[in-house]
């Protein structure tokens, strides 16, 4: 029985996909897999039994990735499962940054009891006049095909910057999207900028005083990715000077919440029933394929590795360091016991690697122990 612990509520449409061979348990102690959304895991003790963590969402900054890799725990996320929900809120953010809808709404609410409100509207509304997005230039940093294509269809001139754009993403882009190779061109040319890159050491605070200095006066910035991408102190200074006209962010914090011309939302990007369902389904399918077949898809700390369904006597899945001569050592264990290896897949990603071996005989405890004793091996599973 495979034990799965949910650190956050996970949509039933996902959990229902688990077969009778899985048990949802209340504690992470002795769990084989964990499903998580936003719960912080950095200070948790991870049991030796734990083989996989699936994040029902894209961001994994709440999970200690290096610690997990060192313990042979494969961490998955669900890229694209919440793409539609994020797309819709980004488009809403564009409109909120352009038209002072929030100011107008707040005025009406504050004056709701005024019997003359209908007469005052015509005079008051001038204070909340805004701009149309049609014909304006939008820069998408971290090129998302869905946002870029929708913005183009709304009449915007779209510039996209992403040096790592995949072939699939490139094919999904409208031919009218201008692919920019230098992010500074986005800063200099665009009236609106939306950022969609992961939180990494290289991207922390990338929207800062130097970046703002290159931008047009009155630029409008959207951040539905991660709060750490923006230097808050520099943003507040840019807002005060008028360099930035509006800042729409999905990440409230004490520095920016309540600042004039900042529209702060309570992390609503993927908070739709549909997105939560999609993430739950993808996360559960990835966990099941990994636990039952050893296959890895959408891991953030180990390489993608797919050997299909095992058709031999046994399958061995090994998490190990990406160092020379590992495969020779693995095959040597089976060779010494005259066990034939029918199929082998091995992939690496940075400091870590993952190997699947299908063999024509059952794996005894002694063979597993020998594999675990190989220097650089961190976890061995017999499937």
JSON list of C-alpha atoms in Angstrom, two decimals, residues 3-7 23-34 45 47 49-50:
[
{"chain": "A", "resi": 3, "resn": "UNK", "atom": "CA", "xyz": [0.82, 6.04, 1.62]},
{"chain": "A", "resi": 4, "resn": "UNK", "atom": "CA", "xyz": [0.12, 9.62, 0.47]},
{"chain": "A", "resi": 5, "resn": "UNK", "atom": "CA", "xyz": [-0.03, 12.62, 2.78]},
{"chain": "A", "resi": 6, "resn": "UNK", "atom": "CA", "xyz": [-1.73, 15.87, 1.73]},
{"chain": "A", "resi": 7, "resn": "UNK", "atom": "CA", "xyz": [-0.21, 18.93, 3.39]},
{"chain": "A", "resi": 23, "resn": "UNK", "atom": "CA", "xyz": [-3.97, 5.24, 1.14]},
{"chain": "A", "resi": 24, "resn": "UNK", "atom": "CA", "xyz": [-4.39, 8.91, 2.09]},
{"chain": "A", "resi": 25, "resn": "UNK", "atom": "CA", "xyz": [-2.80, 9.33, 5.52]},
{"chain": "A", "resi": 26, "resn": "UNK", "atom": "CA", "xyz": [-2.98, 12.20, 8.00]},
{"chain": "A", "resi": 27, "resn": "UNK", "atom": "CA", "xyz": [0.71, 12.28, 8.86]},
{"chain": "A", "resi": 28, "resn": "UNK", "atom": "CA", "xyz": [3.84, 12.59, 6.75]},
{"chain": "A", "resi": 29, "resn": "UNK", "atom": "CA", "xyz": [5.56, 10.05, 9.01]},
{"chain": "A", "resi": 30, "resn": "UNK", "atom": "CA", "xyz": [6.20, 6.92, 6.92]},
{"chain": "A", "resi": 31, "resn": "UNK", "atom": "CA", "xyz": [4.49, 8.49, 3.88]},
{"chain": "A", "resi": 32, "resn": "UNK", "atom": "CA", "xyz": [5.74, 7.44, 0.44]},
{"chain": "A", "resi": 33, "resn": "UNK", "atom": "CA", "xyz": [4.50, 10.57, -1.32]},
{"chain": "A", "resi": 34, "resn": "UNK", "atom": "CA", "xyz": [3.30, 14.06, -0.42]},
{"chain": "A", "resi": 45, "resn": "UNK", "atom": "CA", "xyz": [11.59, 16.57, 8.85]},
{"chain": "A", "resi": 47, "resn": "UNK", "atom": "CA", "xyz": [11.00, 10.74, 6.50]},
{"chain": "A", "resi": 49, "resn": "UNK", "atom": "CA", "xyz": [10.23, 6.54, 3.33]},
{"chain": "A", "resi": 50, "resn": "UNK", "atom": "CA", "xyz": [9.43, 9.64, 1.28]}
]
